[in-house]
Short mmCIF file of C-alpha atoms in Angstrom, two decimals:
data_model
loop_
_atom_site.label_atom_id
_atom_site.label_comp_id
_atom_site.label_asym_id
_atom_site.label_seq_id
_atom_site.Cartn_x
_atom_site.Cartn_y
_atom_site.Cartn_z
CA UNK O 1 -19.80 -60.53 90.64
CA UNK O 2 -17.49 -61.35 87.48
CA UNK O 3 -14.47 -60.18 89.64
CA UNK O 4 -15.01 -62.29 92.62
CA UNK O 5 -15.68 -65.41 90.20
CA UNK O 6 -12.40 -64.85 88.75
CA UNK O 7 -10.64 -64.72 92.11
CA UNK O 8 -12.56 -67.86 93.19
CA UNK O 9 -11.51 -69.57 90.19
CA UNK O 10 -7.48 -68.62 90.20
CA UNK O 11 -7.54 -69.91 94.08
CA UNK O 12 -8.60 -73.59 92.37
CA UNK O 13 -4.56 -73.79 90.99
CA UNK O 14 -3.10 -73.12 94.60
CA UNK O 15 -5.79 -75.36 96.09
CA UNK O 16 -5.60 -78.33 93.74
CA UNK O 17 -2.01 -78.24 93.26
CA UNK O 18 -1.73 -78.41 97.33
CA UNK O 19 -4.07 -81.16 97.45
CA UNK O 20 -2.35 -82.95 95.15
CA UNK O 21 1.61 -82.24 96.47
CA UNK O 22 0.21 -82.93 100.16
CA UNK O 23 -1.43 -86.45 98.36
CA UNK O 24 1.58 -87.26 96.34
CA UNK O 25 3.92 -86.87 99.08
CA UNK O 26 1.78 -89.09 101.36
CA UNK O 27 2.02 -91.89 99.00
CA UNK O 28 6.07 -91.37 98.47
CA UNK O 29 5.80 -92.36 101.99
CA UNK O 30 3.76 -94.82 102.23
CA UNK O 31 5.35 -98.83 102.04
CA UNK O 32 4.71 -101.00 99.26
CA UNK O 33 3.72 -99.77 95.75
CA UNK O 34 2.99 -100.98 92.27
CA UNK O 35 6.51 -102.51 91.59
CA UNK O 36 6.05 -104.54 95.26
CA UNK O 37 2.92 -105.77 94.23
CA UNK O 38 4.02 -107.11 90.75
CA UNK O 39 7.00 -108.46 92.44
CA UNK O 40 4.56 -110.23 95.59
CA UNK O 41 2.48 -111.82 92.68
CA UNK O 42 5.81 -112.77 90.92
CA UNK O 43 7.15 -114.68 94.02
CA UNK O 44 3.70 -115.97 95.25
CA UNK O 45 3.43 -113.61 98.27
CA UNK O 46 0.75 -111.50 97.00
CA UNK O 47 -2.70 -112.19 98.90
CA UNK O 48 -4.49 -110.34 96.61
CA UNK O 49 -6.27 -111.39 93.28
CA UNK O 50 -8.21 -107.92 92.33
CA UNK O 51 -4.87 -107.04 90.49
CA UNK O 52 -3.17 -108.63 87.64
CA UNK O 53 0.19 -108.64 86.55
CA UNK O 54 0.21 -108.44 82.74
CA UNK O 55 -1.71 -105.39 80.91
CA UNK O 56 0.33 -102.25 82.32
CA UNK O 57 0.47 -98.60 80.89
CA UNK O 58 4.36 -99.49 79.95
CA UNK O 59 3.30 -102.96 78.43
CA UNK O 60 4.42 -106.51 79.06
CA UNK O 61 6.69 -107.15 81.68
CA UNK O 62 8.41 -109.87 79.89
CA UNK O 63 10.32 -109.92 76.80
CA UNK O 64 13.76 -108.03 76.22
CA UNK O 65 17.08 -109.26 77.08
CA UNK O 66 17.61 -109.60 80.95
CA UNK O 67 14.49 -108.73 81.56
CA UNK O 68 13.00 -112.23 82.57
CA UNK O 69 12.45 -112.85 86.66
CA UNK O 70 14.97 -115.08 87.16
CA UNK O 71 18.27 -115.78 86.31
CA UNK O 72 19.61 -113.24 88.65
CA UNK O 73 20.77 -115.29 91.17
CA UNK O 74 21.82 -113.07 94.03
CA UNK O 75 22.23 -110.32 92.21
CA UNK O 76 18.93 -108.47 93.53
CA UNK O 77 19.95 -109.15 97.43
CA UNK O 78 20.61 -105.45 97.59
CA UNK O 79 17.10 -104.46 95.79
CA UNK O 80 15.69 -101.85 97.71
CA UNK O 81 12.11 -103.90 97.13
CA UNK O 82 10.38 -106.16 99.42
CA UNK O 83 10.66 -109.40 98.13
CA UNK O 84 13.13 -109.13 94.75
CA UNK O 85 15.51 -111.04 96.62
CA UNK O 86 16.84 -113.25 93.87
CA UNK O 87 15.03 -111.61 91.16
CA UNK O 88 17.05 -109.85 88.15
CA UNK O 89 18.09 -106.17 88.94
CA UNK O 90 17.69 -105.68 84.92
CA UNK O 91 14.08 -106.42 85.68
CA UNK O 92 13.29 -104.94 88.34
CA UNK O 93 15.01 -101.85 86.77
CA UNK O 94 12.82 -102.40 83.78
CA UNK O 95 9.87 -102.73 85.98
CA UNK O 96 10.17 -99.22 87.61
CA UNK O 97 10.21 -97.52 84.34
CA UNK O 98 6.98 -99.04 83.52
CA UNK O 99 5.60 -97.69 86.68
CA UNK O 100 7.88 -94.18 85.92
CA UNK O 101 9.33 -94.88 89.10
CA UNK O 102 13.15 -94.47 87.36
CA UNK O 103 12.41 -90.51 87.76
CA UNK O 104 12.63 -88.36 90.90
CA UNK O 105 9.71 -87.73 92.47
CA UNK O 106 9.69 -84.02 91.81
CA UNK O 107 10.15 -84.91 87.95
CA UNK O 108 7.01 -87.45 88.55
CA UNK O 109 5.07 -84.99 90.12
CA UNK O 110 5.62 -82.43 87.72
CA UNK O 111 4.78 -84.52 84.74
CA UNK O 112 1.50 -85.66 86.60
CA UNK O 113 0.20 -81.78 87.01
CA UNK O 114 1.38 -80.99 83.39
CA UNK O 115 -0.93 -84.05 81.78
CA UNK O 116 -3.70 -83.62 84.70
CA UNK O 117 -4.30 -79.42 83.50
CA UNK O 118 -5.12 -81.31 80.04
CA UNK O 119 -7.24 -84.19 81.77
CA UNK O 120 -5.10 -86.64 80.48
CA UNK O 121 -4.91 -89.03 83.79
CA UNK O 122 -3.21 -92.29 81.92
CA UNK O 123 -4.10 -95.81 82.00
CA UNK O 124 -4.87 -97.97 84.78
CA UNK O 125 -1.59 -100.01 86.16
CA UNK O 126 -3.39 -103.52 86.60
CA UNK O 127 -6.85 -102.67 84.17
CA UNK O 128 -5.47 -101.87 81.28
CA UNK O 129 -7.99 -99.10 80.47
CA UNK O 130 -7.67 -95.81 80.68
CA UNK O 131 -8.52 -93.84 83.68
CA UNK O 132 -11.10 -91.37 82.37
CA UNK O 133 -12.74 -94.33 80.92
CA UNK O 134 -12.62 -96.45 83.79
CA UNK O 135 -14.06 -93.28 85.62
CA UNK O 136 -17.07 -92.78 83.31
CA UNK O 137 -17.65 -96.59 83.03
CA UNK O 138 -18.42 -96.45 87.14
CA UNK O 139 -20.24 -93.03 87.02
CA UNK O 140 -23.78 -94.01 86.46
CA UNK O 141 -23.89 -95.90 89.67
CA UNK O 142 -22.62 -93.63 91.61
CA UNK O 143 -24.71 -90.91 89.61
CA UNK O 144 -27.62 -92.87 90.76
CA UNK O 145 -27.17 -93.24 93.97
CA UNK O 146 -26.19 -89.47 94.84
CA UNK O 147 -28.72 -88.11 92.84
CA UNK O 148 -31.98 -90.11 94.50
CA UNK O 149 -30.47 -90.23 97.82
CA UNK O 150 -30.34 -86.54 97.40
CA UNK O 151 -33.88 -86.43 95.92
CA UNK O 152 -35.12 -88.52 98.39
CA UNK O 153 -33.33 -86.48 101.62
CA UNK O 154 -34.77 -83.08 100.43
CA UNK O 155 -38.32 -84.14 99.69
CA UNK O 156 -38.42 -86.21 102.75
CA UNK O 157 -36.58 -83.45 105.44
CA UNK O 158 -38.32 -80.35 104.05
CA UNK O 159 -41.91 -81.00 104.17
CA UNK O 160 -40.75 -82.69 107.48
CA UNK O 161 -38.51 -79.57 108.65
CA UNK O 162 -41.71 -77.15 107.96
CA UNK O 163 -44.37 -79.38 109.99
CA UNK O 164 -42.13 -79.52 113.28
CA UNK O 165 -41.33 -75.70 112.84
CA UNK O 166 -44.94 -75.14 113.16
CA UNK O 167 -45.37 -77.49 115.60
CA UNK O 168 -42.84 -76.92 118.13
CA UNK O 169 -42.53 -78.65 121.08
CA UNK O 170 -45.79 -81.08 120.39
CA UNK O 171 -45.48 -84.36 120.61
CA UNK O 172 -44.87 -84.69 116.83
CA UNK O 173 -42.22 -82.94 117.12
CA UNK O 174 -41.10 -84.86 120.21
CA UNK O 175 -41.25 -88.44 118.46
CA UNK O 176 -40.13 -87.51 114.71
CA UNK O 177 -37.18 -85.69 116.32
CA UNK O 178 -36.09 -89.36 118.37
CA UNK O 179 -36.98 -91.24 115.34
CA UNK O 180 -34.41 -88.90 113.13
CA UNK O 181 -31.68 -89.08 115.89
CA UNK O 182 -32.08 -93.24 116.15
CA UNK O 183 -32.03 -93.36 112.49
CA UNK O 184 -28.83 -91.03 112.07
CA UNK O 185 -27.20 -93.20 114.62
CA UNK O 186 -27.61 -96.43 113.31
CA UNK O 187 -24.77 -96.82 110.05
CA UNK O 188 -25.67 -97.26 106.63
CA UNK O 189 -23.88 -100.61 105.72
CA UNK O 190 -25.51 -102.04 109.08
CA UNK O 191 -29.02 -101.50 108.32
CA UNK O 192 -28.06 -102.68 104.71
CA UNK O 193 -27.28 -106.35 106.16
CA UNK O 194 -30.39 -105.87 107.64
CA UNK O 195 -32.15 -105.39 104.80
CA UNK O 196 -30.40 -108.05 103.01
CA UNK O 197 -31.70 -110.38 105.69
CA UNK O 198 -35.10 -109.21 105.73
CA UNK O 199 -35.47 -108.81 102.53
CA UNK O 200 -33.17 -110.13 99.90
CA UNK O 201 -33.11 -114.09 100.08
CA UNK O 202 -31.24 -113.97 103.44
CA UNK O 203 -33.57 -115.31 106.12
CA UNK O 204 -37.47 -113.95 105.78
CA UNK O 205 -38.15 -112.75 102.43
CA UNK O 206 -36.58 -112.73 98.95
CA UNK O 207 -38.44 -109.46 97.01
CA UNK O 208 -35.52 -107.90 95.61
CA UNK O 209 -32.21 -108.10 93.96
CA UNK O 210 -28.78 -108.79 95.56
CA UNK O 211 -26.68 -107.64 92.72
CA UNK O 212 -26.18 -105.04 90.55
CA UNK O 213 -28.00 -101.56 89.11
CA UNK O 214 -30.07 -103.49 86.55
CA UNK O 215 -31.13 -106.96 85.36
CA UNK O 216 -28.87 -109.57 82.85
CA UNK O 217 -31.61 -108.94 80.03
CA UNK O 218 -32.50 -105.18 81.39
CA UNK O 219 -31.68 -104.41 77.69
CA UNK O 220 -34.86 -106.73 76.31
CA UNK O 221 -36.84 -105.19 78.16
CA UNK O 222 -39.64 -102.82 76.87
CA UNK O 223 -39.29 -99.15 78.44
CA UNK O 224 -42.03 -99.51 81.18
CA UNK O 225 -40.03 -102.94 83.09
CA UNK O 226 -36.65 -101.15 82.29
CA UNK O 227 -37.69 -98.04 84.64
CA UNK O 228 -39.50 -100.26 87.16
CA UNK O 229 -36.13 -102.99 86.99
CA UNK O 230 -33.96 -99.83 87.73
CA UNK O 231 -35.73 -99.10 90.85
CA UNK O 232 -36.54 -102.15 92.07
CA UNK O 233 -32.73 -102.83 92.00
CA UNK O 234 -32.07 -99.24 94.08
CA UNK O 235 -34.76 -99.60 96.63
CA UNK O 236 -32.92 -101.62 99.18
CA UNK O 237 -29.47 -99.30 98.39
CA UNK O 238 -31.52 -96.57 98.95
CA UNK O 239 -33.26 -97.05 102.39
CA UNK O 240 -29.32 -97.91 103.65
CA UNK O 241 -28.14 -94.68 102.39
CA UNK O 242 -31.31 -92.17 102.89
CA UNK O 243 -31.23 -93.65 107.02
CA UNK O 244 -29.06 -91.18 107.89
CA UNK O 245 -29.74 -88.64 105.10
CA UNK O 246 -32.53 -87.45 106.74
CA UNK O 247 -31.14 -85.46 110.24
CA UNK O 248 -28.82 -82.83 109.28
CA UNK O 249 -31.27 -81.29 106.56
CA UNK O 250 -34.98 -82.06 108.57
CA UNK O 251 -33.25 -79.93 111.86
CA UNK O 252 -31.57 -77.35 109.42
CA UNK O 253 -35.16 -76.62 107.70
CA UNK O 254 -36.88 -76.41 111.28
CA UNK O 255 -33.95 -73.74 112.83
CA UNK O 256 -34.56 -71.88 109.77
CA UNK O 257 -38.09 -71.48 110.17
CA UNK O 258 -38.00 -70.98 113.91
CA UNK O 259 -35.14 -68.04 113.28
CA UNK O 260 -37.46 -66.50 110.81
CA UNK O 261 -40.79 -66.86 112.11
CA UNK O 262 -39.47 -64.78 115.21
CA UNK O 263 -39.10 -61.69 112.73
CA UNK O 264 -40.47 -58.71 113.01
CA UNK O 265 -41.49 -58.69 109.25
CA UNK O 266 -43.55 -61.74 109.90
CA UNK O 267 -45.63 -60.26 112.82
CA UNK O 268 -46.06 -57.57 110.36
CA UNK O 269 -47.22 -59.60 107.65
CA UNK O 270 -49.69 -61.04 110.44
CA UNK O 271 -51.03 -57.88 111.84
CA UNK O 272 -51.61 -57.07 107.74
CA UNK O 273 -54.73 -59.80 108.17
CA UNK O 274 -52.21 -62.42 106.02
CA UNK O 275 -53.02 -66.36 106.94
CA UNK O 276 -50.77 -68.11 108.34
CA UNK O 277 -50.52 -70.06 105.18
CA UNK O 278 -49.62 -66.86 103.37
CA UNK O 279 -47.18 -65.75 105.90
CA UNK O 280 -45.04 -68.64 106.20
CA UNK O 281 -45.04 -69.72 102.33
CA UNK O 282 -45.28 -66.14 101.36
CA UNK O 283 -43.11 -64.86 103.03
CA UNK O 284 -40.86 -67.09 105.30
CA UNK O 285 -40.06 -69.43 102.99
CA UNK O 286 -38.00 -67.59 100.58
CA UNK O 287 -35.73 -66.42 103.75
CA UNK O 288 -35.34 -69.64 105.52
CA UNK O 289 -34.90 -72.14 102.80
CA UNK O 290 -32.44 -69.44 101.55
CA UNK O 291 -29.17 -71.88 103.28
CA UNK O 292 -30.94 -75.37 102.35
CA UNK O 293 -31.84 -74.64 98.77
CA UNK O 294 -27.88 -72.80 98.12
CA UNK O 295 -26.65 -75.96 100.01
CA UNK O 296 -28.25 -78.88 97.64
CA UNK O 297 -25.65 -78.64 94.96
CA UNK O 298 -23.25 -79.10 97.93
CA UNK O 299 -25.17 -81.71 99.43
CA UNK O 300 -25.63 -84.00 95.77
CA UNK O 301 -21.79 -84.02 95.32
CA UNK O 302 -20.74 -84.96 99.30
CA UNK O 303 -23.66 -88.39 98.75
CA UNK O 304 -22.37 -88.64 95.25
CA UNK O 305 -18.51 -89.25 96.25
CA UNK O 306 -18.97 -90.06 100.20
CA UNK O 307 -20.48 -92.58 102.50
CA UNK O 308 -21.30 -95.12 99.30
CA UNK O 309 -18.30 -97.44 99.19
CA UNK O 310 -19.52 -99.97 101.83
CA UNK O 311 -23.49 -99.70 100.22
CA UNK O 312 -21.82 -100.23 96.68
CA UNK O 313 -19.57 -103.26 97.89
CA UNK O 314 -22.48 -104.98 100.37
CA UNK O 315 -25.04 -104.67 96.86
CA UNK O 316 -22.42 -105.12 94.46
CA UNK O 317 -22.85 -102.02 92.67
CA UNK O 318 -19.59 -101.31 90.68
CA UNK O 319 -19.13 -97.06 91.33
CA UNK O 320 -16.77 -94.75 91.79
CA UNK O 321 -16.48 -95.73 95.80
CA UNK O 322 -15.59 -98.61 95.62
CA UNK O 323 -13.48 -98.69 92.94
CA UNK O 324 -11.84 -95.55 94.44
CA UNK O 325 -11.24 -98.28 97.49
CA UNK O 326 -9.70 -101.15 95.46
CA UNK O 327 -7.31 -98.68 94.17
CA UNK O 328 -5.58 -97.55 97.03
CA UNK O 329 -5.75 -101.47 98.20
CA UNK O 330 -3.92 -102.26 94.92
CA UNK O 331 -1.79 -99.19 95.00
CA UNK O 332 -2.97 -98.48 91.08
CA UNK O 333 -1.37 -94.43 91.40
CA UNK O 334 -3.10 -93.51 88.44
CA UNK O 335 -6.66 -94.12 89.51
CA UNK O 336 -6.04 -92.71 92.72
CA UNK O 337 -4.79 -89.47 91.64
CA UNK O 338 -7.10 -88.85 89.06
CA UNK O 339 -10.27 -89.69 91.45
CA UNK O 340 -8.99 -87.20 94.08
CA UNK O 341 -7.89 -83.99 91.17
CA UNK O 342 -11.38 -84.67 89.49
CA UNK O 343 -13.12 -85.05 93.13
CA UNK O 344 -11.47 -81.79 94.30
CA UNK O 345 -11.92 -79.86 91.23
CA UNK O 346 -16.02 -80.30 90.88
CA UNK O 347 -15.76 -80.00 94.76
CA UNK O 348 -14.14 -76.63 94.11
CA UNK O 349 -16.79 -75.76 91.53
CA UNK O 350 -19.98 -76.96 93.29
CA UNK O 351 -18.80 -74.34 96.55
CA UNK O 352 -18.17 -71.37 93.72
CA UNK O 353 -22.23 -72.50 92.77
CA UNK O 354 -23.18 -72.65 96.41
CA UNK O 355 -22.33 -69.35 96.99
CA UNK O 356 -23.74 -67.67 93.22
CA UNK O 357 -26.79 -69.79 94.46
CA UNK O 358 -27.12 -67.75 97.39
CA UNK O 359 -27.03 -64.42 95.37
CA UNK O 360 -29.41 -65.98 92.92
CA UNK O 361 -32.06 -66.60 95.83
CA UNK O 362 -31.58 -63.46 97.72
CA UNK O 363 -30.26 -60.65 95.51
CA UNK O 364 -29.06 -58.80 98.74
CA UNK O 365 -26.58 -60.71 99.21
CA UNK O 366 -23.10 -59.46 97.34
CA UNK O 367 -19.82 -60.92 97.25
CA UNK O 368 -18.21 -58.38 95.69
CA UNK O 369 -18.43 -55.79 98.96
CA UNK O 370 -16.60 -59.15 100.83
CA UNK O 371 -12.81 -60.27 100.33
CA UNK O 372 -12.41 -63.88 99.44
#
């Protein structure tokens, strides 16, 4: 087993550093950038207001000797920038090495690796903050979400899984199976307006919070409200997330159980005199919750980093979604780069557990006989 943990493990360099190149290359690509967008706010043209000018990882953009906007005249006509028509080429020059855009992209990309394999990911271009700490600062939403829609998805579609197993075909089975298909097709951020309607001051009813994980004076409170404020603020996030949360897992447990009940080992264990109570939790259980139970860890990272940007930004909860969102919309490199390498790399690590998992369930199973 140590052996084909090491080989998963060296295949994370070649994997994250394609990621990465394919990534970084996309965005050489891609119009408009961090110096257009200081230059759009400079001239007026910018039609956004999540980014701000000042407060930089290279500092002020005034100050210095030709590096004020104007002044120019013509001279920036040629500027290979949307926009710096007019605007000094000694500050737009000064600009890009702010950015680090006076390097070749090779050099750039290089450089980003080198810090990235010591987790140093820089500072924000328009927060000035630094990226691990703007990272960590969103975490606990999105920690919160993942891990109870998770929660809430297994203990629901197991139990749930099990009962239509044994009841295949009835009309339980008939009716839970066209309410899980109705839910799965209906989207998340949908039935979230919904909710807000129904249930958050829009038309009916006003029982729970619009904004935010917690209350303005959660920290007054005594222990007992704190807990109950926390989840009265994630109920409504919840339901819009869990809708669809439910399918894949609920018709995953039931295939399992119909695969395994069909064993021979199982009309053993019933010709032995077993209940059926014994046989299926004493025996198929173990087998068939063998690819659910190696699948959570999976299954916690894909809610905790997927699917929650439009439930964070219609509840104004402030997580890694949706501030993965703004910075692509406000072209802040840093951010971006440093989500996707730390996304990738616990992606890489959560498929190495899937797979010990699977050994740890059902010792029969052995990677090392198996090439990568």
């Amino acid at each position: 087993m140590g052996a084909y943990i090491l080989r998963r493990v060296l295949l994370f360099v070649p994997t994250l550093l394609g990621i990465m190149a394919v990534t970084f290359a996309i965005i050489q690509f891609t119009p408009g950038g961090p110096v257009e967008r200081v230059i759009a706010q400079l001239t007026g043209t910018d039609v956004s207001a999540t980014a701000r000018v000042g407060g930089t990882s290279g500092g002020d953009f005034g100050g210095g000797a030709g590096a004020q906007p104007g002044g120019g005249g013509d001279a920036g006509t040629s500027s290979k920038y949307r926009g710096a028509q007019g605007l000094d080429p000694e500050f737009i020059k000064q600009l890009e090495k702010q950015f680090g855009f006076d390097k070749p992209a090779y050099e750039r990309f290089y450089l980003m690796i080198k810090n990235y394999i010591r987790f140093d990911f820089g500072t924000s271009y328009f927060r000035d903050v630094s990226v691990i700490d703007l990272i960590i600062e969103k975490m606990p939403v999105s920690i919160s979400l993942g891990l109870w829609m998770t929660l809430i998805s297994y203990g629901i579609s197991i139990p749930l899984g099990i009962r239509k197993a044994i009841s295949d075909g009835s009309n339980f089975d008939v009716w839970t199976s066209s309410v899980i298909v109705i839910g799965y097709a209906i989207p998340g951020f949908l039935f979230a307006v919904l909710l807000i309607v129904l249930f958050a001051g829009g038309t009916f009813f006003d029982l729970f919070p619009l904004r935010g994980l917690t209350s303005d004076n959660w920290s007054e409170l005594p222990l007992w409200d704190k807990i109950t404020d926390y989840f009265w603020h994630l109920t409504l996030p919840m339901i819009a997330m869990s809708l669809s949360a439910f399918a894949t897992t609920t018709f995953l447990t039931k295939n399992s159980f119909l695969d395994e009940i069909k064993k021979q080992y199982v009309m053993t264990a019933r010709a032995k005199g077993l209940s059926e109570r014994e046989v299926l939790y004493g025996h198929v259980f173990r087998n068939a919750m063998l690819i659910i139970i190696a699948g959570f860890p999976g299954a916690f990272i894909t809610s905790f980093f997927a699917g929650s940007m439009l439930i964070e930004t219609i509840f104004s909860l402030d997580g890694l979604g949706l501030l993965s969102f703004e910075s692509i919309i406000n072209r802040d490199s840093p951010v971006v780069f440093a989500t996707l390498y730390i996304f990738s790399l616990m992606g890489l690590v959560v498929n190495l557990i899937s797979d010990l998992t699977y050994t740890w369930i059902d010792p029969r199973i052995d990677f090392e006989k198996r090439e990568v």
